[in-house]
mmCIF file of C-alpha atoms in Angstrom:
data_model
loop_
_atom_site.group_PDB
_atom_site.id
_atom_site.type_symbol
_atom_site.label_atom_id
_atom_site.label_comp_id
_atom_site.label_asym_id
_atom_site.label_seq_id
_atom_site.Cartn_x
_atom_site.Cartn_y
_atom_site.Cartn_z
ATOM 1 C CA MET X 230 20.218 -3.675 4.388
ATOM 2 C CA PRO X 231 17.904 -6.387 5.636
ATOM 3 C CA ILE X 232 17.823 -7.765 9.156
ATOM 4 C CA TYR X 233 18.110 -11.512 9.486
ATOM 5 C CA GLU X 234 17.144 -13.591 12.512
ATOM 6 C CA TYR X 235 19.175 -16.606 13.660
ATOM 7 C CA ARG X 236 18.465 -19.284 16.269
ATOM 8 C CA CYS X 237 20.726 -21.883 17.794
ATOM 9 C CA GLY X 238 19.350 -25.433 17.634
ATOM 10 C CA SER X 239 21.434 -26.463 20.700
ATOM 11 C CA CYS X 240 20.862 -23.685 23.277
ATOM 12 C CA GLY X 241 17.894 -21.792 21.718
ATOM 13 C CA PHE X 242 19.781 -18.492 21.599
ATOM 14 C CA GLU X 243 18.282 -15.922 19.129
ATOM 15 C CA LYS X 244 19.789 -12.823 17.648
ATOM 16 C CA GLU X 245 19.215 -10.448 14.772
ATOM 17 C CA TYR X 246 21.954 -9.370 12.322
ATOM 18 C CA LEU X 247 22.045 -6.480 9.898
ATOM 19 C CA GLN X 248 23.596 -8.076 6.829
ATOM 20 C CA LYS X 249 23.904 -7.478 3.103
ATOM 21 C CA VAL X 250 22.033 -9.856 0.830
ATOM 22 C CA ASN X 251 25.337 -11.220 -0.486
ATOM 23 C CA ASP X 252 26.902 -11.746 2.958
ATOM 24 C CA ALA X 253 27.570 -15.319 4.051
ATOM 25 C CA PRO X 254 25.210 -16.586 6.769
ATOM 26 C CA VAL X 255 26.408 -16.702 10.372
ATOM 27 C CA ALA X 256 27.275 -20.313 11.047
ATOM 28 C CA VAL X 257 28.482 -20.380 14.714
ATOM 29 C CA CYS X 258 26.333 -19.566 17.759
ATOM 30 C CA PRO X 259 27.899 -16.693 19.691
ATOM 31 C CA ALA X 260 26.448 -18.009 22.983
ATOM 32 C CA CYS X 261 27.516 -21.650 22.982
ATOM 33 C CA GLY X 262 29.815 -22.023 19.931
ATOM 34 C CA SER X 263 27.622 -24.679 18.291
ATOM 35 C CA ASN X 264 27.415 -25.107 14.522
ATOM 36 C CA VAL X 265 23.657 -25.558 14.630
ATOM 37 C CA TYR X 266 23.011 -21.776 14.185
ATOM 38 C CA THR X 267 20.330 -21.386 11.474
ATOM 39 C CA LYS X 268 18.728 -18.441 9.741
ATOM 40 C CA LEU X 269 15.006 -18.078 10.420
ATOM 41 C CA ILE X 270 12.352 -17.145 7.898
ATOM 42 C CA SER X 271 10.193 -14.238 9.103
ATOM 43 C CA ALA X 272 7.707 -11.803 7.669
ATOM 44 C CA ALA X 273 9.214 -8.673 6.256
ATOM 45 C CA GLY X 274 8.080 -5.450 7.878
ATOM 46 C CA PHE X 275 8.199 -2.319 5.814
ATOM 47 C CA GLN X 276 6.623 1.115 5.797
ATOM 48 C CA LEU X 277 5.919 3.273 2.766
ATOM 49 C CA LYS X 278 7.315 6.676 3.312
ATOM 50 C CA GLY X 279 7.494 9.858 1.235
ATOM 51 C CA SER X 280 5.041 12.200 -0.331
ATOM 52 C CA GLY X 281 1.914 10.597 -1.654
ATOM 53 C CA TRP X 282 1.693 7.776 0.906
ATOM 54 C CA TYR X 283 -0.580 8.109 3.882
ATOM 55 C CA ALA X 284 -1.375 5.716 6.766
ATOM 56 C CA THR X 285 -5.091 5.950 5.892
ATOM 57 C CA ASP X 286 -4.782 5.139 2.172
ATOM 58 C CA PHE X 287 -6.931 2.225 1.019
ATOM 59 C CA LYS X 288 -8.190 1.367 4.554
ATOM 60 C CA ASN X 289 -11.888 2.112 4.034
ATOM 61 C CA GLY X 290 -12.243 -0.050 0.984
ATOM 62 C CA ALA X 291 -13.988 2.711 -0.981
ATOM 63 C CA LYS X 292 -13.751 2.234 -4.705
ATOM 64 C CA PRO X 293 -13.481 5.211 -7.029
ATOM 65 C CA LYS X 294 -16.535 6.022 -9.122
ATOM 66 C CA PRO X 295 -16.271 4.457 -12.577
ATOM 67 C CA LYS X 296 -15.885 6.916 -15.460
ATOM 68 C CA PRO X 297 -18.969 7.024 -17.663
ATOM 69 C CA ASP X 298 -18.609 5.815 -21.224
ATOM 70 C CA ALA X 299 -19.302 8.152 -24.179
ATOM 71 C CA GLU X 300 -22.972 7.013 -24.645
ATOM 72 C CA THR X 301 -23.840 7.549 -20.947
ATOM 73 C CA ALA X 302 -22.114 10.927 -20.883
ATOM 74 C CA ALA X 303 -23.987 12.135 -23.995
ATOM 75 C CA ALA X 304 -27.335 11.050 -22.559
ATOM 76 C CA THR X 305 -26.654 12.818 -19.286
ATOM 77 C CA LYS X 306 -25.620 15.991 -21.105
ATOM 78 C CA SER X 307 -28.810 16.031 -23.290
ATOM 79 C CA GLU X 308 -30.996 15.484 -20.244
ATOM 80 C CA THR X 309 -29.328 18.460 -18.460
ATOM 81 C CA THR X 310 -29.750 20.804 -21.345
ATOM 82 C CA SER X 311 -33.364 19.888 -22.064
ATOM 83 C CA THR X 312 -34.472 20.427 -18.449
ATOM 84 C CA THR X 313 -32.798 23.822 -18.060
ATOM 85 C CA ALA X 314 -33.927 25.397 -21.392
ATOM 86 C CA PRO X 315 -37.296 27.262 -21.388
ATOM 87 C CA ALA X 316 -40.130 25.764 -23.396
ATOM 88 C CA ALA X 317 -40.714 27.244 -26.852
ATOM 89 C CA GLY X 318 -43.310 30.098 -26.831
ATOM 90 C CA ALA X 319 -43.215 30.555 -23.084
ATOM 91 C CA ALA X 320 -42.538 34.008 -21.780
ATOM 92 C CA SER X 321 -39.673 34.468 -19.459
ATOM 93 C CA PRO X 322 -40.410 36.142 -16.114
ATOM 94 C CA ALA X 323 -38.256 39.172 -17.026
ATOM 95 C CA CYS X 324 -40.361 39.874 -20.196
ATOM 96 C CA ALA X 325 -43.778 39.340 -18.633
ATOM 97 C CA THR X 326 -46.066 42.362 -18.650
ATOM 98 C CA ASP X 327 -48.995 43.080 -16.312
#
């Protein structure tokens, strides 16, 4: 249930009420009995709780790395395989003879 704040226009008395959304607003000031008791608009405070939510999430502004498209991934893969394969006709160190 939300908490609503009220203020009296006559005496300045303020109070918070825990009310359902469908409840009728409080109309009479409990301090002075005036009918100038109005609901205030305030910022809602909430906290995300439960597994998966952490206080440090999204604070550093780091963006995830974009996923490479198919063309970039294929080019990266071919560069990796060509640099690791031995050149044709070259002897490997295990087969070299003195």
